[in-house]
XYZ file of C-alpha atoms in Angstrom:
672
model
C 99.333 161.165 147.413
C 96.856 158.575 148.660
C 94.308 161.261 149.468
C 94.223 162.341 145.835
C 94.132 158.724 144.626
C 91.292 157.872 146.995
C 89.318 160.941 145.941
C 89.901 159.928 142.332
C 88.372 156.527 143.015
C 85.394 158.037 144.784
C 84.616 160.683 142.228
C 86.297 159.394 139.058
C 84.812 161.660 136.451
C 84.195 160.251 133.009
C 82.377 157.013 133.633
C 79.327 158.207 135.603
C 78.546 160.940 133.112
C 78.762 158.447 130.272
C 76.691 155.766 132.027
C 73.823 157.930 133.228
C 73.658 159.687 129.876
C 73.667 156.597 127.638
C 73.534 153.634 130.088
C 76.631 152.099 128.406
C 79.533 150.212 130.007
C 82.804 151.952 130.821
C 85.989 151.271 128.878
C 88.804 149.374 130.555
C 92.265 150.878 130.838
C 95.365 150.668 132.953
C 96.618 153.526 135.085
C 100.292 153.742 135.971
C 102.088 155.742 138.594
C 105.481 157.025 137.445
C 108.176 158.312 139.720
C 110.509 160.707 137.912
C 113.835 161.386 139.588
C 115.044 164.749 138.215
C 118.649 164.858 136.890
C 118.802 168.665 137.030
C 120.045 170.779 139.966
C 117.539 169.474 142.480
C 119.407 169.123 145.753
C 118.117 165.726 146.854
C 119.609 165.884 150.304
C 118.030 169.291 150.908
C 114.365 168.404 150.192
C 112.317 169.648 153.101
C 109.191 167.769 152.013
C 109.047 164.231 153.251
C 107.049 162.020 150.915
C 106.462 159.420 153.583
C 105.184 162.013 156.037
C 102.833 163.382 153.386
C 101.458 159.902 152.817
C 100.948 159.297 156.512
C 99.173 162.622 156.832
C 96.955 161.726 153.902
C 96.166 158.366 155.464
C 95.098 160.038 158.673
C 92.735 162.355 156.771
C 91.243 159.641 154.590
C 87.513 159.906 154.153
C 87.318 163.619 154.884
C 86.101 164.368 151.368
C 83.357 166.776 152.347
C 85.688 169.728 152.825
C 83.697 172.798 151.834
C 86.762 174.407 150.335
C 87.076 171.514 147.859
C 83.401 170.617 147.249
C 82.100 171.487 143.775
C 78.424 172.512 143.831
C 78.011 173.574 140.204
C 79.280 172.112 136.957
C 80.413 175.592 135.947
C 83.109 175.359 138.638
C 84.854 172.578 136.695
C 87.483 174.329 134.591
C 87.663 171.787 131.753
C 83.908 171.261 131.204
C 81.921 173.383 128.724
C 78.212 173.383 127.720
C 79.153 171.978 124.306
C 80.418 168.708 125.793
C 78.163 165.786 124.866
C 77.702 164.596 128.468
C 77.315 168.094 129.916
C 73.666 167.736 130.969
C 74.202 164.349 132.614
C 77.177 165.691 134.504
C 75.282 168.791 135.603
C 72.507 166.569 136.923
C 74.991 164.504 138.945
C 76.840 167.473 140.387
C 74.016 169.876 141.070
C 71.275 167.411 141.945
C 73.162 164.761 143.882
C 76.689 166.123 144.433
C 78.226 162.657 144.046
C 80.586 163.433 141.135
C 82.625 166.485 142.099
C 85.796 166.200 139.987
C 89.381 166.495 141.136
C 90.662 168.805 143.907
C 92.081 171.177 141.267
C 88.499 171.646 139.948
C 89.035 169.666 136.756
C 86.907 166.797 135.459
C 89.248 165.180 132.909
C 86.400 163.741 130.914
C 88.554 162.330 128.119
C 90.361 159.996 130.491
C 89.547 156.285 130.195
C 88.546 154.401 133.329
C 88.805 150.863 134.680
C 86.026 148.767 136.225
C 87.604 149.315 139.651
C 87.387 153.083 139.260
C 83.852 152.794 137.951
C 82.860 150.707 140.963
C 84.357 153.282 143.308
C 82.400 156.112 141.652
C 79.237 154.047 141.660
C 79.684 153.327 145.347
C 80.058 157.053 146.031
C 76.770 157.837 144.277
C 74.993 154.986 146.076
C 76.091 156.370 149.419
C 74.957 159.858 148.426
C 71.507 158.709 147.290
C 71.065 156.555 150.387
C 71.746 159.614 152.532
C 69.320 161.730 150.490
C 66.549 159.124 150.818
C 67.085 158.935 154.595
C 66.761 162.725 154.722
C 63.503 162.549 152.696
C 65.045 164.377 149.764
C 63.367 163.663 146.422
C 65.318 161.323 144.157
C 64.214 160.578 140.587
C 62.873 157.048 140.235
C 64.549 156.565 136.856
C 67.934 157.326 138.421
C 67.291 154.777 141.148
C 66.411 152.139 138.539
C 69.635 152.844 136.635
C 71.670 152.505 139.809
C 69.992 149.173 140.632
C 70.967 147.754 137.255
C 74.507 148.990 137.688
C 74.674 147.487 141.197
C 73.754 144.080 139.793
C 76.370 144.303 137.034
C 79.139 145.495 139.381
C 78.157 143.449 142.422
C 81.525 141.645 142.567
C 83.557 144.828 142.255
C 81.538 146.621 144.934
C 82.020 143.729 147.350
C 85.730 143.562 146.649
C 85.991 147.344 147.037
C 84.739 147.089 150.594
C 87.330 144.437 151.385
C 90.097 146.518 149.834
C 89.114 149.541 151.905
C 89.156 147.443 155.092
C 92.583 146.112 154.152
C 93.836 149.625 153.449
C 92.601 150.876 156.810
C 94.455 148.032 158.516
C 97.673 148.837 156.699
C 97.359 152.520 157.570
C 96.889 151.694 161.230
C 99.974 149.485 161.131
C 102.048 152.252 159.506
C 100.907 154.785 162.073
C 101.855 152.442 164.908
C 105.233 151.384 163.454
C 106.469 154.398 161.528
C 110.177 155.177 161.899
C 109.644 158.814 162.840
C 107.086 161.536 162.372
C 109.805 163.997 161.390
C 112.677 161.990 159.872
C 113.247 160.238 156.564
C 116.102 157.795 156.008
C 117.813 157.912 152.601
C 120.888 156.006 151.551
C 123.318 155.193 148.793
C 125.670 152.259 148.343
C 128.398 152.369 145.704
C 130.320 149.274 144.622
C 133.091 149.915 142.109
C 135.653 147.771 140.322
C 138.473 149.972 139.040
C 141.979 149.610 137.649
C 144.714 151.975 136.460
C 147.440 151.547 133.856
C 149.891 153.581 131.804
C 153.441 154.832 132.142
C 152.623 156.922 135.198
C 150.710 154.195 137.006
C 152.669 152.508 139.767
C 153.219 148.755 139.756
C 151.382 148.718 143.073
C 148.202 149.972 141.392
C 146.348 146.677 141.295
C 142.718 146.299 140.226
C 140.507 146.858 143.257
C 136.896 146.377 144.348
C 135.917 149.263 146.615
C 132.749 150.569 148.202
C 131.289 153.619 149.858
C 128.088 153.745 151.902
C 126.117 156.815 152.934
C 123.073 156.872 155.198
C 121.410 160.238 155.789
C 118.698 161.095 158.310
C 116.733 164.020 156.855
C 114.687 165.658 159.597
C 112.189 168.493 159.243
C 110.619 170.221 162.226
C 108.479 172.808 160.439
C 108.043 171.343 156.969
C 110.363 173.965 155.477
C 113.586 173.453 157.442
C 115.882 170.432 157.156
C 118.446 168.854 159.463
C 120.816 166.398 157.730
C 122.832 163.886 159.744
C 124.858 161.627 157.470
C 126.796 158.459 158.268
C 129.522 157.270 155.925
C 131.851 154.303 155.513
C 134.250 153.417 152.727
C 137.198 151.326 151.602
C 138.648 153.534 148.867
C 139.426 156.858 150.538
C 142.472 158.368 152.218
C 145.589 156.375 151.372
C 143.682 153.750 149.366
C 143.952 155.639 146.079
C 146.162 155.170 143.052
C 149.812 156.230 143.382
C 152.349 157.515 140.862
C 155.317 155.643 139.448
C 158.439 157.352 140.806
C 157.690 160.892 139.585
C 160.680 163.063 138.675
C 160.931 166.782 139.225
C 163.325 168.822 137.068
C 165.077 171.621 138.933
C 167.972 173.918 138.117
C 171.363 173.645 139.745
C 172.040 177.295 140.662
C 175.801 176.615 140.547
C 175.789 175.504 136.908
C 172.417 176.625 135.582
C 171.801 173.098 134.275
C 168.760 170.980 135.178
C 169.119 168.152 137.654
C 166.623 165.525 138.764
C 164.808 164.968 142.021
C 163.253 161.498 141.991
C 160.440 160.993 144.450
C 160.318 157.622 146.163
C 158.143 154.928 144.609
C 154.481 154.891 145.740
C 154.871 157.884 148.034
C 152.631 160.325 146.180
C 148.898 159.674 145.925
C 147.618 160.938 142.595
C 144.878 163.565 143.120
C 144.141 163.765 139.396
C 142.977 160.131 139.445
C 140.480 160.601 142.285
C 136.968 159.304 141.689
C 133.765 160.271 143.488
C 133.594 157.120 145.618
C 137.075 158.026 146.916
C 135.460 160.990 148.677
C 134.444 159.834 152.133
C 135.516 160.028 155.767
C 139.118 161.199 155.734
C 140.111 161.495 159.406
C 141.536 158.428 161.155
C 139.240 155.987 159.392
C 139.810 152.303 158.723
C 138.141 150.093 156.162
C 134.367 150.604 156.385
C 134.467 152.175 159.829
C 131.260 154.145 160.211
C 131.647 157.842 160.960
C 129.438 160.924 160.872
C 130.864 162.827 157.911
C 128.284 165.623 157.633
C 125.864 167.498 159.871
C 123.985 170.426 158.329
C 120.855 172.474 158.970
C 118.841 174.437 156.399
C 116.261 177.026 157.474
C 114.503 179.774 155.489
C 114.092 183.265 156.933
C 111.506 185.738 155.598
C 112.148 189.160 157.161
C 109.900 190.878 154.591
C 107.115 189.856 152.257
C 108.472 188.375 149.027
C 112.002 188.394 150.459
C 113.365 185.017 151.489
C 116.844 184.150 152.767
C 117.901 180.504 152.675
C 120.374 179.853 155.482
C 122.752 176.953 156.064
C 124.717 175.997 159.197
C 127.155 173.089 159.495
C 129.204 172.134 162.565
C 130.951 169.309 160.678
C 131.668 168.364 157.065
C 130.210 171.463 155.412
C 130.891 171.992 151.706
C 130.201 174.874 149.328
C 128.091 172.723 147.030
C 125.691 172.023 149.905
C 124.120 175.444 149.422
C 125.778 177.080 146.379
C 124.644 176.206 142.798
C 127.531 174.593 140.904
C 125.890 174.729 137.451
C 127.107 171.376 136.210
C 123.897 169.335 135.873
C 124.044 165.624 135.039
C 127.782 165.456 135.868
C 127.192 166.841 139.379
C 125.839 164.391 141.944
C 127.481 165.900 145.038
C 130.231 163.267 144.927
C 127.558 160.583 144.761
C 127.213 157.613 142.444
C 124.906 158.913 139.702
C 127.011 161.574 137.976
C 130.516 161.511 136.557
C 133.172 159.060 137.725
C 135.957 161.589 138.312
C 135.859 164.340 140.901
C 137.190 166.768 138.286
C 134.105 166.451 136.076
C 131.714 166.808 139.025
C 132.141 170.558 139.463
C 134.549 173.472 139.160
C 137.533 172.687 141.443
C 137.114 176.136 142.986
C 134.335 174.597 145.119
C 136.902 172.230 146.658
C 138.878 175.131 148.149
C 137.778 175.319 151.774
C 135.300 173.335 153.818
C 134.422 172.255 157.338
C 132.282 174.056 159.924
C 130.560 177.355 159.332
C 127.521 178.977 157.769
C 126.206 180.359 154.515
C 123.146 181.897 152.932
C 121.627 182.813 149.602
C 118.849 185.142 148.497
C 117.242 186.489 145.343
C 118.281 189.838 143.838
C 115.001 191.085 142.440
C 116.396 194.352 141.083
C 118.604 192.407 138.627
C 115.868 190.128 137.341
C 114.996 192.422 134.434
C 118.626 192.326 133.254
C 119.837 188.817 134.073
C 116.644 186.923 134.765
C 116.218 185.289 138.189
C 119.430 186.229 140.017
C 120.721 185.065 143.391
C 123.653 185.883 145.635
C 125.349 183.292 147.849
C 128.113 183.671 150.385
C 129.526 181.738 153.315
C 132.414 180.919 155.628
C 133.782 177.431 156.418
C 136.696 176.475 158.711
C 138.567 173.186 158.360
C 139.679 172.690 161.997
C 136.972 174.664 163.784
C 136.546 171.965 166.448
C 140.252 171.945 167.468
C 141.103 174.382 170.313
C 144.889 173.926 169.915
C 146.723 177.149 169.208
C 149.273 175.246 167.097
C 149.878 171.683 166.009
C 147.938 169.212 163.971
C 150.564 168.662 161.302
C 151.900 165.345 160.061
C 154.930 163.532 161.430
C 157.533 161.999 159.075
C 156.043 158.535 159.676
C 152.678 159.758 158.431
C 151.000 159.932 161.842
C 148.986 163.019 162.752
C 150.436 165.370 165.339
C 148.277 166.264 168.295
C 148.015 169.503 170.236
C 151.690 170.543 170.305
C 153.452 173.877 170.512
C 156.651 172.759 168.744
C 157.144 172.612 165.004
C 156.964 169.403 162.998
C 160.201 167.673 161.939
C 161.399 168.073 158.368
C 162.262 164.517 157.227
C 164.820 165.862 154.758
C 166.863 167.627 157.430
C 166.005 165.974 160.730
C 165.370 169.465 162.095
C 162.205 171.420 162.763
C 160.551 173.089 159.815
C 161.379 176.766 159.391
C 157.668 177.684 159.523
C 155.029 176.601 162.047
C 152.351 174.016 161.416
C 149.669 176.689 161.473
C 146.816 177.339 163.876
C 143.402 175.867 164.539
C 139.967 176.898 165.697
C 137.181 178.681 163.921
C 139.289 181.644 162.746
C 142.981 180.726 163.204
C 143.222 177.535 161.110
C 142.153 176.470 157.642
C 139.280 178.629 156.451
C 137.560 179.754 153.292
C 135.201 182.588 152.443
C 133.029 182.417 149.305
C 130.834 184.840 147.367
C 128.914 183.930 144.206
C 126.389 185.608 141.955
C 124.089 183.468 139.849
C 122.069 184.506 136.783
C 119.578 182.879 134.428
C 119.620 184.230 130.878
C 116.417 183.727 128.864
C 115.659 180.581 130.911
C 118.168 178.771 128.692
C 121.664 179.612 129.957
C 122.681 179.788 133.618
C 125.920 181.557 134.550
C 127.752 182.139 137.815
C 130.855 183.997 138.964
C 132.639 182.848 142.118
C 135.315 184.259 144.424
C 136.982 182.279 147.223
C 139.558 183.585 149.689
C 141.237 180.913 151.808
C 144.107 180.094 154.134
C 145.650 176.607 154.103
C 147.975 175.234 156.765
C 151.331 173.885 155.447
C 150.162 170.257 155.379
C 146.687 171.056 154.047
C 146.037 170.521 150.311
C 144.565 173.511 148.500
C 141.847 171.443 146.782
C 141.104 169.251 149.811
C 137.903 170.874 151.143
C 139.592 172.072 154.312
C 141.195 168.843 155.575
C 144.296 169.510 157.734
C 146.580 166.969 156.032
C 146.626 164.478 153.175
C 146.382 164.506 149.380
C 143.977 166.724 147.476
C 140.769 165.635 145.768
C 141.542 167.037 142.324
C 144.522 168.558 140.488
C 148.220 167.762 140.661
C 150.269 167.362 143.828
C 151.953 170.687 143.062
C 148.611 172.447 142.598
C 147.611 171.218 146.067
C 151.067 171.764 147.622
C 150.667 169.782 150.828
C 154.033 170.171 152.575
C 154.048 166.758 154.241
C 152.946 164.909 151.099
C 155.643 166.472 148.928
C 158.474 166.683 151.426
C 158.067 163.119 152.737
C 158.250 161.799 149.164
C 161.168 164.106 148.399
C 163.160 163.038 151.489
C 162.659 159.352 150.657
C 163.770 159.809 147.043
C 167.053 160.826 145.465
C 168.685 164.072 144.372
C 170.939 164.633 141.370
C 171.937 162.677 138.306
C 175.164 160.937 137.260
C 177.868 163.484 136.450
C 176.321 166.310 138.466
C 177.823 167.828 141.612
C 176.781 166.177 144.857
C 173.868 167.972 146.449
C 172.911 167.753 150.090
C 169.733 168.476 151.967
C 169.674 171.677 153.935
C 170.227 170.482 157.505
C 170.009 173.689 159.507
C 166.224 173.990 159.365
C 166.245 177.201 157.351
C 165.851 178.134 153.706
C 169.590 178.296 153.054
C 171.164 180.342 150.271
C 173.763 177.638 149.733
C 173.257 176.475 146.114
C 174.326 172.934 146.974
C 171.794 172.538 149.769
C 168.376 171.464 148.462
C 165.157 171.879 150.478
C 162.449 173.136 148.100
C 159.398 172.132 150.160
C 160.135 173.785 153.478
C 157.195 176.206 153.308
C 154.688 177.727 155.661
C 150.991 178.075 154.965
C 149.347 179.153 151.732
C 147.030 182.106 151.160
C 144.860 181.748 148.058
C 142.563 184.063 146.121
C 140.513 182.222 143.507
C 138.293 183.542 140.720
C 136.012 181.254 138.757
C 133.126 181.142 136.321
C 130.754 178.400 135.277
C 127.815 178.065 132.923
C 125.295 175.521 131.710
C 123.255 175.583 128.509
C 120.315 173.291 127.837
C 120.848 172.959 124.103
C 117.906 170.586 123.665
C 115.842 168.186 125.741
C 118.307 165.451 124.858
C 121.571 167.419 125.202
C 123.127 169.754 127.787
C 126.448 171.601 127.702
C 128.295 172.883 130.768
C 131.731 174.423 131.305
C 133.855 176.059 133.976
C 137.219 177.716 134.504
C 139.116 179.248 137.397
C 142.375 180.917 138.367
C 144.017 180.776 141.811
C 146.805 183.002 143.063
C 148.850 181.206 145.745
C 151.122 183.077 148.155
C 153.573 180.840 150.027
C 154.139 182.096 153.562
C 157.839 181.982 154.416
C 159.015 182.081 150.803
C 157.896 185.525 149.711
C 156.767 184.401 146.254
C 153.472 183.517 144.678
C 152.345 180.931 142.162
C 149.436 180.483 139.780
C 147.020 177.568 139.535
C 144.815 177.240 136.448
C 142.008 174.855 135.561
C 139.135 174.570 133.097
C 136.888 172.077 131.386
C 133.589 171.403 129.690
C 131.382 168.552 128.625
C 128.206 167.358 126.948
C 125.546 165.287 128.676
C 122.941 163.232 126.814
C 120.137 162.306 129.229
C 117.659 159.468 128.598
C 119.828 158.030 125.822
C 118.269 154.728 124.616
C 116.186 154.546 127.809
C 114.600 156.920 130.284
C 116.985 157.542 133.177
C 120.144 156.644 131.251
C 122.945 159.169 130.803
C 125.928 159.491 128.468
C 128.565 161.955 129.658
C 131.632 163.247 127.812
C 133.928 165.650 129.652
C 137.421 167.038 129.005
C 139.658 169.725 130.427
C 142.809 170.617 132.306
C 142.898 169.750 135.984
C 144.353 172.304 138.435
C 148.074 172.615 137.726
C 150.908 174.731 139.092
C 151.735 177.390 136.519
C 153.265 180.833 136.168
C 156.879 181.951 136.283
C 157.186 182.876 139.943
C 157.589 179.839 142.173
C 158.972 179.139 145.650
C 162.746 179.464 145.727
C 165.667 179.199 148.098
C 166.828 182.481 149.574
C 167.623 185.080 146.925
C 168.102 182.648 144.056
C 165.120 182.406 141.711
C 164.332 179.519 139.424
C 165.726 176.740 141.627
C 162.271 175.158 141.791
C 161.609 174.851 138.051
C 158.546 172.861 137.020
C 157.942 171.785 133.425
C 155.028 173.372 131.565
C 153.065 170.196 130.912
C 149.377 170.384 131.715
C 147.356 167.458 133.152
C 144.802 167.087 130.363
C 141.907 164.819 131.355
C 139.162 163.214 129.261
C 136.314 161.071 130.573
C 133.515 159.087 128.962
C 130.869 157.272 131.014
C 127.448 155.771 130.428
C 124.973 155.308 133.259
C 122.452 152.554 132.631
C 119.393 152.811 134.867
C 118.459 149.212 135.648
C 115.577 150.206 137.947
C 114.533 153.377 139.731
C 116.979 152.481 142.521
C 119.823 150.645 140.756
C 122.216 151.929 138.106
C 125.394 150.588 136.500
C 128.034 152.982 135.128
C 131.009 151.850 133.035
C 133.536 154.509 132.091
C 137.093 155.371 131.102
C 139.284 158.256 132.321
C 142.447 159.242 130.427
C 144.970 161.637 132.012
C 147.990 163.069 130.209
C 150.825 164.246 132.501
C 148.885 163.365 135.664
C 151.261 165.216 137.989
C 153.004 167.601 135.552
C 156.377 165.950 136.165
C 158.976 165.094 133.548
C 158.900 161.369 133.018
C 162.333 160.028 132.151
C 160.720 156.976 130.538
C 159.184 159.105 127.804
C 155.416 158.555 127.585
C 153.454 160.178 130.365
C 149.817 159.216 130.769
C 147.442 157.194 132.878
C 144.264 155.324 131.980
C 141.607 154.329 134.513
C 138.748 151.959 133.817
C 135.820 151.682 136.215
C 132.576 149.763 136.515
C 130.411 151.384 139.180
C 127.170 150.069 140.640
C 124.934 152.433 142.602
C 122.068 151.412 144.877
C 119.919 154.234 146.259
C 116.938 154.179 148.572
């Protein structure tokens, strides 16, 4: 803060004690201000303190150094000065006789610190002003001290003159800032990501060309009390929504209930967007956006409540774009950057996918559990509720048409492209309580100040077209996991209807055309489902092994009940990684992460009528490994090259044999 810097110049400690004790010159040195941007769990967007506002406040109070609460009147009040120090008597004379060297505001003197001629001149000027005032007030001043000051004035005449000019210049700059400041309550922060990325491998579609994409975020952080925070964020992008990598004609193996033998369902080329390949800059505005159209993608308000002494509740309210990680600790430091451009490349490595179940408008809170501190260390409890279509008053509607367009407020059911008839189940509701929603509860513990652990539960409802790991969006692909783990009806059924059914030599199979889940074994319609009800259980931990290495891991299980089919499914995921901060240079980061993305598992799956096993997925897990290295060019610019390898990216059987995908990315991040 400028106030502290200015006070340092006025009362810089070491040099005056040395000079008046021995009449020697001060040593030259260089002082450097360092800005350290923490890589731990500090929630940058939720900082209620505005550095710019603090500076402006300090500017306005400049010169008010005679505050009685800060003024030192005795050398004994300086915490780091003892009678055995060689300059103790000289310092005591300055402080108690003249009061012109008073130390720092924290009542320290820091006598071992070297000083520059500029700092010496500032301290000398402070003592001159003090003695001039004392002489005008007819207070006795020792003649020998006056003679010493005269000699010092002659030696530092140039610095004293320049100091006056610098103060005048500073006052002019402060006045300009006060007259032209952006806002007294609001700070503008931003991030621009530019990324060159390409995908290859047997699962990568021929349409997956190398691309150069961007995402821009501008956030207005506003504080009204100094402790609350209102965030209004603008976003634009070119790599979200449909502009993500697709799969190369995935094939689903199912059983022919008439023969018991497997048959093939080939999805149409380039019709399934690959959620497992999603990267953080692919997370942006998802509703009706075009290339780099600017939208408001998040509005949130944080406010603390203190109903009792030593009991504080941190509250969060969001009418748009709310996410669990906005107020719930995710315990994945270094990899987690809230889908920003400074952590991992993939969305999978950012945080436990359980935090991508549910999102939208709602509220949450967290508070400390003091009675558990003796057992688990500092412990907190967080819970909240978020609804994906809270702003939509339609009782029904909002699904996706066969041509990919979004349905409006309609009472009828969407058309099944495989049958030409209405779906058997409705498109689901809307509003704050009748549409997509999620409820979360999490307990957080800190063991021995070394290991942090958390256990999370999420209950959610997803409309038929809504992906499970899509943060509450009403339609579209998920943000992590396979297409079958997300189970968006429109995504799967549109690709299924445009593909082919059966293999050479197998009986001819037809789509079910009566709009119901037929028991006819030769009528195929596996994706005619209603909504999904999910109950998810997860755990995550982080362990600071050493200053140069951190380990974090997570795992979760989701039980999915398919409305209209009467059966449930299981979704599993887990992963862990090592982070090596400040590798080769302060601010750099090497990250290595591996795990299994959310995949559709278990033996019970949706089926047609009374026949089980018709929808038979292979048991191949989407194993993912990622390596990235963030090079911090400056405090505001970083460059991150990295590679992501995915085995079985959508857990399908690939008739070509090999089944993997490799993604290479070079990401540049500019923050301000």
